[in-house]
Amino acid sequence: MPPIIEIHDLTRRFGNIVAVDHVTLTVNQGEIFGLVGPDGSGKTTVLRMLSGLISPTEGTARVAGYDVVRNPQAVKDRIGYMAQRFGLYPDLSVQENMDFYADLFGISRSERRELGEKLMRMTRMEPFRSRRAAQLSGGMKQKLALMCTLLHRPQVLLLDEPTTGVDPVSRRD
């Protein structure tokens, strides 16, 4: 089985600043892989390159078999990317945010209902279904962002600081 993520000599410069310097790594299907490092070490930049949001200055990256520069849309179709500040709509309820993202992904109403219920149970967000996102705690917002990221059943999950603001019990779940 080919690797789900392949990076070779990936580099990203912003002017004179080298944010990512010749990173090479392989992640196989089914593996959980984490990038660990201090603030400003390029972790988010690597994730943004893997998601096709920015292009590398040098090197190559493939996600789910697709080159992130040559086929960015194919990559985007196969990943779930949860940024540090995921774009929730504060005036929409938990359910409305889920429905909005399901519409963006073209998910049918029946599939949306089935998966939405499963995600609500998994994250213990069922009691908050009608609550506006603006009224959620930081940890609940992270859970909602994760649910929206998982809606289209991505092959690859790219999570940037996914447990920020999440209570220790929920982190374990």
C-alpha positions as CSV (number, residue, x, y, z in Angstrom):
1,M,0.0,0.0,0.0
2,P,1.5,3.4,-1.0
3,P,2.1,6.0,1.8
4,I,-0.8,8.4,2.5
5,I,1.6,11.3,2.9
6,E,5.0,11.6,1.2
7,I,7.2,14.6,1.7
8,H,10.6,15.0,0.1
9,D,12.9,18.0,0.8
10,L,9.9,20.3,1.4
11,T,11.0,23.9,1.9
12,R,9.0,27.1,2.3
13,R,10.5,30.6,2.4
14,F,8.8,33.8,3.1
15,G,11.2,36.4,1.8
16,N,14.5,35.8,3.6
17,I,12.9,33.7,6.3
18,V,13.1,29.9,5.9
19,A,9.9,28.7,7.7
20,V,10.4,25.0,6.6
21,D,13.8,23.7,5.7
22,H,14.1,20.5,3.6
23,V,11.6,18.3,5.5
24,T,11.4,14.7,4.4
25,L,8.9,12.2,5.9
26,T,6.5,9.4,5.1
27,V,3.2,8.6,6.7
28,N,1.6,5.3,6.0
29,Q,-2.2,4.7,5.9
30,G,-3.6,4.1,9.3
31,E,-0.8,5.8,11.1
32,I,-1.2,8.7,13.5
33,F,1.7,11.1,13.0
34,G,2.4,14.3,14.9
35,L,4.6,17.3,14.2
36,V,6.1,18.5,17.4
37,G,8.2,21.6,17.9
38,P,8.3,25.1,19.4
39,D,6.2,28.0,18.3
40,G,7.4,29.3,14.9
41,S,9.1,26.1,13.9
42,G,7.0,25.6,10.7
43,K,4.4,23.0,11.8
44,T,1.4,25.0,10.6
45,T,3.3,25.9,7.4
46,V,3.8,22.2,6.6
47,L,0.1,21.5,7.2
48,R,-0.8,24.4,4.9
49,M,1.4,23.1,2.2
50,L,0.0,19.6,2.6
51,S,-3.5,21.0,2.3
52,G,-2.7,22.9,-0.9
53,L,-3.3,26.3,0.7
54,I,0.3,27.4,0.0
55,S,2.9,26.1,-2.4
56,P,6.3,24.9,-1.3
57,T,9.3,26.9,-2.4
58,E,11.2,23.7,-3.1
59,G,10.6,20.0,-2.7
60,T,7.6,17.8,-3.3
61,A,4.6,16.6,-1.3
62,R,2.0,14.0,-2.1
63,V,-1.2,13.4,-0.2
64,A,-3.4,10.3,-0.9
65,G,-1.3,9.8,-4.1
66,Y,-1.7,13.4,-5.4
67,D,0.9,16.1,-5.8
68,V,-0.1,19.1,-3.7
69,V,1.1,21.5,-6.4
70,R,-0.1,19.8,-9.5
71,N,-3.4,18.5,-8.1
72,P,-4.4,20.7,-5.2
73,Q,-8.1,20.1,-5.7
74,A,-7.7,16.4,-5.6
75,V,-5.8,16.8,-2.4
76,K,-8.5,19.1,-0.9
77,D,-11.2,16.6,-1.8
78,R,-9.4,13.9,0.2
79,I,-8.4,15.7,3.3
80,G,-10.0,17.2,6.4
81,Y,-8.0,20.2,7.5
82,M,-8.8,21.8,10.8
83,A,-6.8,25.0,11.2
84,Q,-5.9,26.5,14.5
85,R,-8.7,29.0,14.1
86,F,-11.3,27.0,12.3
87,G,-14.0,29.1,10.6
88,L,-17.2,28.5,12.5
89,Y,-20.2,30.8,12.1
90,P,-20.9,32.3,15.5
91,D,-24.5,33.2,14.7
92,L,-25.3,29.7,13.6
93,S,-26.2,26.9,16.0
94,V,-24.1,23.7,16.3
95,Q,-26.5,21.9,14.0
96,E,-26.7,24.8,11.5
97,N,-22.8,24.9,11.3
98,M,-22.8,21.1,10.6
99,D,-25.5,21.6,7.9
100,F,-23.6,24.4,6.3
101,Y,-20.4,22.4,6.0
102,A,-22.4,19.4,4.8
103,D,-23.8,21.5,2.0
104,L,-20.3,22.7,1.1
105,F,-19.2,19.1,0.8
106,G,-22.3,18.1,-1.1
107,I,-23.4,15.5,1.4
108,S,-26.9,14.2,1.0
109,R,-29.5,14.9,3.8
110,S,-29.7,11.2,4.8
111,E,-26.0,10.7,5.0
112,R,-25.6,14.0,6.8
113,R,-28.2,13.0,9.4
114,E,-26.6,9.6,10.0
115,L,-23.0,10.8,10.3
116,G,-24.1,14.0,12.2
117,E,-25.8,11.9,14.8
118,K,-22.7,9.7,15.2
119,L,-20.4,12.7,15.5
120,M,-22.7,14.3,18.0
121,R,-22.7,11.2,20.2
122,M,-18.9,10.7,19.8
123,T,-18.2,14.3,20.9
124,R,-21.0,14.5,23.5
125,M,-22.3,17.6,21.8
126,E,-26.0,16.3,21.5
127,P,-27.3,18.6,24.3
128,F,-25.8,21.6,22.6
129,R,-27.2,21.0,19.1
130,S,-29.3,24.2,19.2
131,R,-26.7,26.4,20.9
132,R,-25.2,29.2,18.8
133,A,-21.5,28.6,18.2
134,A,-20.7,32.0,19.8
135,Q,-22.1,30.7,23.1
136,L,-19.9,27.6,23.2
137,S,-16.8,27.2,25.4
138,G,-13.4,27.0,23.6
139,G,-13.3,23.3,23.9
140,M,-16.8,22.9,22.5
141,K,-15.9,25.1,19.6
142,Q,-12.9,22.8,18.9
143,K,-15.3,19.8,19.0
144,L,-17.6,21.4,16.6
145,A,-14.7,22.3,14.3
146,L,-13.6,18.6,14.4
147,M,-17.1,17.4,13.6
148,C,-17.3,19.8,10.6
149,T,-13.9,18.5,9.5
150,L,-15.0,14.9,9.6
151,L,-18.3,15.3,7.8
152,H,-17.1,14.3,4.4
153,R,-15.2,11.3,5.7
154,P,-11.7,12.4,4.6
155,Q,-9.0,9.9,3.8
156,V,-6.5,12.1,5.7
157,L,-7.0,14.4,8.7
158,L,-4.7,17.4,9.1
159,L,-5.3,18.9,12.6
160,D,-3.4,22.0,13.7
161,E,-3.5,22.4,17.5
162,P,-6.7,20.2,17.8
163,T,-6.8,20.0,21.6
164,T,-6.4,23.7,22.4
165,G,-9.1,24.7,24.8
166,V,-10.4,21.1,25.1
167,D,-10.8,19.7,28.7
168,P,-8.6,16.7,29.7
169,V,-11.5,14.3,29.8
170,S,-12.5,15.2,26.2
171,R,-8.9,15.0,25.1
172,R,-8.8,11.4,26.3
173,D,-12.1,10.6,24.5
